[in-house]
Coordinates of C-alpha atoms in Angstrom, one line a residue:
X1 CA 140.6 30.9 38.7
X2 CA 139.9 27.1 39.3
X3 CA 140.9 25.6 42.5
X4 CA 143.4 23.2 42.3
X5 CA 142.7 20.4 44.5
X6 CA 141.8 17.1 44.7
X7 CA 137.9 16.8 46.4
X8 CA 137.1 13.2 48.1
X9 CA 133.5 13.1 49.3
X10 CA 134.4 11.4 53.1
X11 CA 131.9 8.4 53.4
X12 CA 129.4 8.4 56.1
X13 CA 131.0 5.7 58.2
X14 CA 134.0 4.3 57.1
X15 CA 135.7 1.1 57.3
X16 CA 135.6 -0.6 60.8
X17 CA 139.0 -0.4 62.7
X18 CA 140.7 -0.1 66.0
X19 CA 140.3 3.0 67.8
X20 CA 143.9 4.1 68.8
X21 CA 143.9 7.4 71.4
X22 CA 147.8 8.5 70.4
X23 CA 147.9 11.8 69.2
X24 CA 150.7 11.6 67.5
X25 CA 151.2 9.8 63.8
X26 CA 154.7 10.2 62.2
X27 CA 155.4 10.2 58.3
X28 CA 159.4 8.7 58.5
X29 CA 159.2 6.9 55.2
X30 CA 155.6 7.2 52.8
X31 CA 156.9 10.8 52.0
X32 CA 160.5 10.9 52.4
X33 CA 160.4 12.3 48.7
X34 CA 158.0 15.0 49.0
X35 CA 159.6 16.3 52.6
X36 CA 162.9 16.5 50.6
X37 CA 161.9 17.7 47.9
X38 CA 160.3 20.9 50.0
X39 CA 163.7 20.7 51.8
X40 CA 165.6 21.2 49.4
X41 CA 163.3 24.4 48.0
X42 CA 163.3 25.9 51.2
X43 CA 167.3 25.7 51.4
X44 CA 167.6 27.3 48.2
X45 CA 168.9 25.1 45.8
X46 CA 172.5 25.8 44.2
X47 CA 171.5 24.7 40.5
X48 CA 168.4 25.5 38.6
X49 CA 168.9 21.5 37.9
X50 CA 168.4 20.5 41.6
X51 CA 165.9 23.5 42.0
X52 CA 163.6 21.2 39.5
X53 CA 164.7 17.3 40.2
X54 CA 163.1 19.3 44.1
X55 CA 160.3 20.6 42.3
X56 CA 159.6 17.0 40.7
X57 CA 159.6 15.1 43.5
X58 CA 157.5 17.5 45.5
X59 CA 155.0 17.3 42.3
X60 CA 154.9 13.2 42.9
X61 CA 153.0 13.5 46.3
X62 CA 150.2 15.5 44.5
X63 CA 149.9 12.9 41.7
X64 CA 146.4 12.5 41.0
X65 CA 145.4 15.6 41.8
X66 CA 142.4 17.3 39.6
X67 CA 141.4 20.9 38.7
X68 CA 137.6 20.6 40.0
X69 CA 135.6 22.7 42.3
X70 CA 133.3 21.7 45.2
X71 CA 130.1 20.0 43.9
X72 CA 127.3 22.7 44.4
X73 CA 124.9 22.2 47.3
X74 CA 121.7 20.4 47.5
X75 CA 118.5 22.9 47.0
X76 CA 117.1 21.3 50.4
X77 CA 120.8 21.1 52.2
X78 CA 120.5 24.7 54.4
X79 CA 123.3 24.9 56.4
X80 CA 126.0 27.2 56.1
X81 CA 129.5 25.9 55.1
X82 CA 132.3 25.3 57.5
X83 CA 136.5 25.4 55.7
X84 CA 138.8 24.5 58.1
X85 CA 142.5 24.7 57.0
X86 CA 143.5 21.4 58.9
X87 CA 147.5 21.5 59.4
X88 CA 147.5 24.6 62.5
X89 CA 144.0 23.9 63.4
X90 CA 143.1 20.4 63.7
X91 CA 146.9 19.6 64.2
X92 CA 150.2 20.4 63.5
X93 CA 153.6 19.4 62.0
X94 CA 156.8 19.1 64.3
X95 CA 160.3 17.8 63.1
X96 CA 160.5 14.1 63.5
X97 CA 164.2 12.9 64.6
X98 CA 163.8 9.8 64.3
X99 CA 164.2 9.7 60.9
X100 CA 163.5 12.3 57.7
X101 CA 160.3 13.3 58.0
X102 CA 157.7 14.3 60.6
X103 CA 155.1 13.8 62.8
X104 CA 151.7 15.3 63.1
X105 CA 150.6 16.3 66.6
X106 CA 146.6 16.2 67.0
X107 CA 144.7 18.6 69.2
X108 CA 142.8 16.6 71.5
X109 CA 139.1 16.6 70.8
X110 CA 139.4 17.6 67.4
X111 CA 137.6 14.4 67.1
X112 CA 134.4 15.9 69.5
X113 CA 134.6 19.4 67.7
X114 CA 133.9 17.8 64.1
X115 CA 131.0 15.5 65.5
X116 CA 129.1 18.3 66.6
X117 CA 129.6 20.4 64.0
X118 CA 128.9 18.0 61.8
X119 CA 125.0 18.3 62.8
X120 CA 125.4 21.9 62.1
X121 CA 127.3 23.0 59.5
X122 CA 128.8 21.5 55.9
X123 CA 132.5 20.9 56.8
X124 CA 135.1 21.0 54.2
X125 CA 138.9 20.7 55.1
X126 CA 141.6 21.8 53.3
X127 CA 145.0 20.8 53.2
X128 CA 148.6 21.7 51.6
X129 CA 149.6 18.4 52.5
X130 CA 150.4 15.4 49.9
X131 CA 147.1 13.6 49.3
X132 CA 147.8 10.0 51.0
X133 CA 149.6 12.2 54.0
X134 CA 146.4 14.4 54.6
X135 CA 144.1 11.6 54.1
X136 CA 145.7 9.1 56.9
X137 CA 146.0 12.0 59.2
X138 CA 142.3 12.8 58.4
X139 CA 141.2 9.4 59.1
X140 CA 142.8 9.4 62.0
X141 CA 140.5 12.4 63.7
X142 CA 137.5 11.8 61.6
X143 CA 136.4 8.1 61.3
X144 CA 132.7 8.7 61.1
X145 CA 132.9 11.1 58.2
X146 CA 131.9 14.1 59.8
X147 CA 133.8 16.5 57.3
X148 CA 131.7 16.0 54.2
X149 CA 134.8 17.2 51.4
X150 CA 138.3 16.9 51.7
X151 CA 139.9 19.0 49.7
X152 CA 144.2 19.1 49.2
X153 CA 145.1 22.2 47.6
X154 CA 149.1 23.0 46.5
X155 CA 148.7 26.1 48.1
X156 CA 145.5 27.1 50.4
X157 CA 146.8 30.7 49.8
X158 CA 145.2 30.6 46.4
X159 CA 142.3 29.2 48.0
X160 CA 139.1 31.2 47.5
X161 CA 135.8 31.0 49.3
X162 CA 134.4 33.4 46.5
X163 CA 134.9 30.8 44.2
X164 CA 133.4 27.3 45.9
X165 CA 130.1 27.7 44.8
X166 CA 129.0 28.5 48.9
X167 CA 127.5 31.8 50.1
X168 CA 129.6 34.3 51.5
X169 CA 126.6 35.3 53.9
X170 CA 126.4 31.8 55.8
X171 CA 130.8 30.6 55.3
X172 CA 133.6 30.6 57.8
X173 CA 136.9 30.1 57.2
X174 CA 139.0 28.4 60.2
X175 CA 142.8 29.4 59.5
X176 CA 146.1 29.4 61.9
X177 CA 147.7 32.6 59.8
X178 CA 147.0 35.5 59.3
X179 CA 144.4 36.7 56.5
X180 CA 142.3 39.9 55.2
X181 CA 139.4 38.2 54.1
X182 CA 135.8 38.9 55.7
X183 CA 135.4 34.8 56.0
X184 CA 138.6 33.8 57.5
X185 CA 139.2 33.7 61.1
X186 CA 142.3 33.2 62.7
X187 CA 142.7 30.6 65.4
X188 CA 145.5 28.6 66.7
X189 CA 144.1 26.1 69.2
X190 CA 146.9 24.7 71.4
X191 CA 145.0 22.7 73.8
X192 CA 141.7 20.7 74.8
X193 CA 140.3 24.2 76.4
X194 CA 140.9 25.8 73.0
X195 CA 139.0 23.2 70.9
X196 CA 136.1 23.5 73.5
X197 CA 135.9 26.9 72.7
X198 CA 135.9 26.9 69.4
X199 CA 133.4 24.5 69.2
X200 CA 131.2 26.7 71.8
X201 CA 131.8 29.6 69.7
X202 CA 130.8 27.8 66.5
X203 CA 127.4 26.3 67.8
X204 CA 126.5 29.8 69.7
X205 CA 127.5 31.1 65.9
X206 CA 124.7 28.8 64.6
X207 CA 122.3 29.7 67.0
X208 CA 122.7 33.2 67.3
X209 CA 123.7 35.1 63.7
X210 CA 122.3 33.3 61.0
X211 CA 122.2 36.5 58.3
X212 CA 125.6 37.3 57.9
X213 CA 128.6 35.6 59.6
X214 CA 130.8 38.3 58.4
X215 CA 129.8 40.4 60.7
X216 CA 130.6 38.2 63.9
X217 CA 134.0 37.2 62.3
X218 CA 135.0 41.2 61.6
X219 CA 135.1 41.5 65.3
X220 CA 137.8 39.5 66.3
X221 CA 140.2 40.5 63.4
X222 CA 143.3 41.9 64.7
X223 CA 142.1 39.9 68.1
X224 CA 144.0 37.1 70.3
X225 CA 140.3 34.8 69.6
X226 CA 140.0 33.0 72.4
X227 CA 141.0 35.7 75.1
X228 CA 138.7 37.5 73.2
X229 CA 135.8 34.7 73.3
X230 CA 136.4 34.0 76.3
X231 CA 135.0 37.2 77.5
X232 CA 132.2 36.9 75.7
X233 CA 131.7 33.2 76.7
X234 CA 131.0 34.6 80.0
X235 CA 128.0 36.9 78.8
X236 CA 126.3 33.9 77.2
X237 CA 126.3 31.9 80.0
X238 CA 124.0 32.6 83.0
X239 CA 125.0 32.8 86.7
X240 CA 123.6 31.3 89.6
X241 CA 122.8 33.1 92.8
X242 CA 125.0 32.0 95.7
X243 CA 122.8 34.2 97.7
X244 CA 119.5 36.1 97.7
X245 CA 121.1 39.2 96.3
X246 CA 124.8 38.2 95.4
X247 CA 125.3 36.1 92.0
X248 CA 128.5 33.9 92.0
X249 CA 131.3 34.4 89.3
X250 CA 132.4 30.9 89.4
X251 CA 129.1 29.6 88.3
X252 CA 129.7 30.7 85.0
X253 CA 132.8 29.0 84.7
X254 CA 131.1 25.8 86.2
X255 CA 128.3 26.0 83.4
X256 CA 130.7 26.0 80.6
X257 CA 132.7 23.2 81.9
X258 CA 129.5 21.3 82.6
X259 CA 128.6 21.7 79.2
X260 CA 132.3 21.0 77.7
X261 CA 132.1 17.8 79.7
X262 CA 128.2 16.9 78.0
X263 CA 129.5 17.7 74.9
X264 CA 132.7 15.0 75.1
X265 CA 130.3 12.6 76.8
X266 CA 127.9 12.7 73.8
X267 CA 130.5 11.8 71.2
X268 CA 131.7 9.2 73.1
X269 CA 128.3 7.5 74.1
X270 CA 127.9 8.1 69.9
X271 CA 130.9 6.7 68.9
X272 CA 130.6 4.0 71.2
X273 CA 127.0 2.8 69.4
X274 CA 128.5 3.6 66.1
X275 CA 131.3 1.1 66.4
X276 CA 129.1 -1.9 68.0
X277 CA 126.5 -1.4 64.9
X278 CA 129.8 -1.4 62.8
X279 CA 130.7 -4.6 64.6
X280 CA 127.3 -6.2 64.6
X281 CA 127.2 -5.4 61.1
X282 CA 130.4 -6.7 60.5
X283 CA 129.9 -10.2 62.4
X284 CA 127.1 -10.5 60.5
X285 CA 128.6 -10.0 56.8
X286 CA 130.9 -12.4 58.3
X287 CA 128.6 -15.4 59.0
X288 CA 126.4 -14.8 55.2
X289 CA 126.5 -17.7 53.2
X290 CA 128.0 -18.0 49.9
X291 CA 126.5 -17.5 47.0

């Protein structure tokens, strides 16, 4: 089966602009047509007519769109491929009432958790989500062009790792519903603690099993995954010895925080010299002389 999807290849640093830290971007009016027309298929239409004038305008916000598949990997690229389903991961819809539409509510740090793995693994995202929608939201949490493809899919269900062109061995699936697949995991981040896990559990994942990541996923199936990682979080980290004989429990807890902390402190000292060479280069595009 081909995927259907539209694939963008993210730049590596995109366009210079103003860092905003909301984390919240509302949709009111550039896809009033597509959030009626799921509206109105959700509702259950009266008349097959109405059932496809719905279908039609829920068509137009996938216009463009392309039957391709992901662009096979470079012989010397080695890392193993990250999908991350971006609307219940990265963040999530809520009813706007404000006017028809909605907003998109980001999970804070998203923006730390794809720098670092960014260095580690080839990030894809996919999203259900119109195009332009997915791509503004996307730009929002990802200026630097950390996630290598974008891919918007009409339904992610029909989405198939086996079919991407990636290794099943060295994938991982990031999902917010359920699934049956060896590569999927199941995570709902709801917080800043959450995303810091699942970063820490991703680079440990990188470090630690590099044959088959199949077999770390298989164990937290059926699982709550960060009650679950939380535990082991606590074997991975050593304690200190508060005396001679004793070893405190709250070191561990300190160690992770500690490294939480360096983590958010390295993007921003990062994104910080990204932007100035931005500017500098900017500034001095600005002052070229005309040909």
């Amino acid at each position: 089966m081909v995927i259907r999807a539209f694939c963008d290849q993210a730049p590596l640093l995109k366009k210079l602009s103003p860092y905003i830290r909301a984390n919240q971007i509302s949709f009111p009016k550039v896809f009033i047509a597509a959030s009626f027309g799921a509206a109105l298929i959700g509702l259950g239409a009266r008349s097959e007519a109405v059932r496809g004038a719905a279908r039609n305008i829920w068509k137009l916000g996938f216009k463009g769109a392309m039957e391709v598949r992901l662009p096979p990997k470079e012989e010397k690229d080695k890392k193993p491929t990250l999908f991350i389903d971006v609307e219940g991961v990265l963040f999530r819809q809520k009813p706007s009432f404000t006017g028809l539409g909605y907003t998109l509510v980001f999970n804070e740090q998203v923006d730390t958790l794809l720098f670092h793995l960014s260095n580690l693994y080839e990030i894809v995202s996919l999203s259900s989500l119109p195009p332009e929608v997915a791509s503004q939201a996307l730009d929002r949490i990802d200026k630097y062009g950390c996630i290598k493809y974008r891919m918007f899919v009409r339904n992610k269900e029909d989405f198939s790792i086996a079919e991407s062109t990636r290794d099943l061995r060295s994938s991982i699936r990031l999902r917010s519903v359920p699934s049956s697949s060896e590569n999927d995991l199941l995570v709902r981040p709801s917080n800043q603690e959450d995303v810091l896990a699942l970063l820490d559990f991703l680079v440990n994942l990188h470090g630690i099993e590099a044959s088959d990541y199949r077999s770390v996923i298989k164990t937290y199936k059926q699982k709550d995954f960060f009650n679950a990682y939380r535990t082991v979080q606590q074997g991975i980290y050593p304690t200190r010895r508060k005396y001679l004989f004793f070893q405190d429990p709250a070191s561990k807890q300190d160690i992770i925080s500690q490294t939480n902390h360096q983590r958010i402190n390295e993007y921003l000292a990062a994104k910080e010299y990204i932007e100035n060479q931005m500017k500098l280069t900017a500034h001095t595009a600005s002052h070229q002389p005309s040909p």
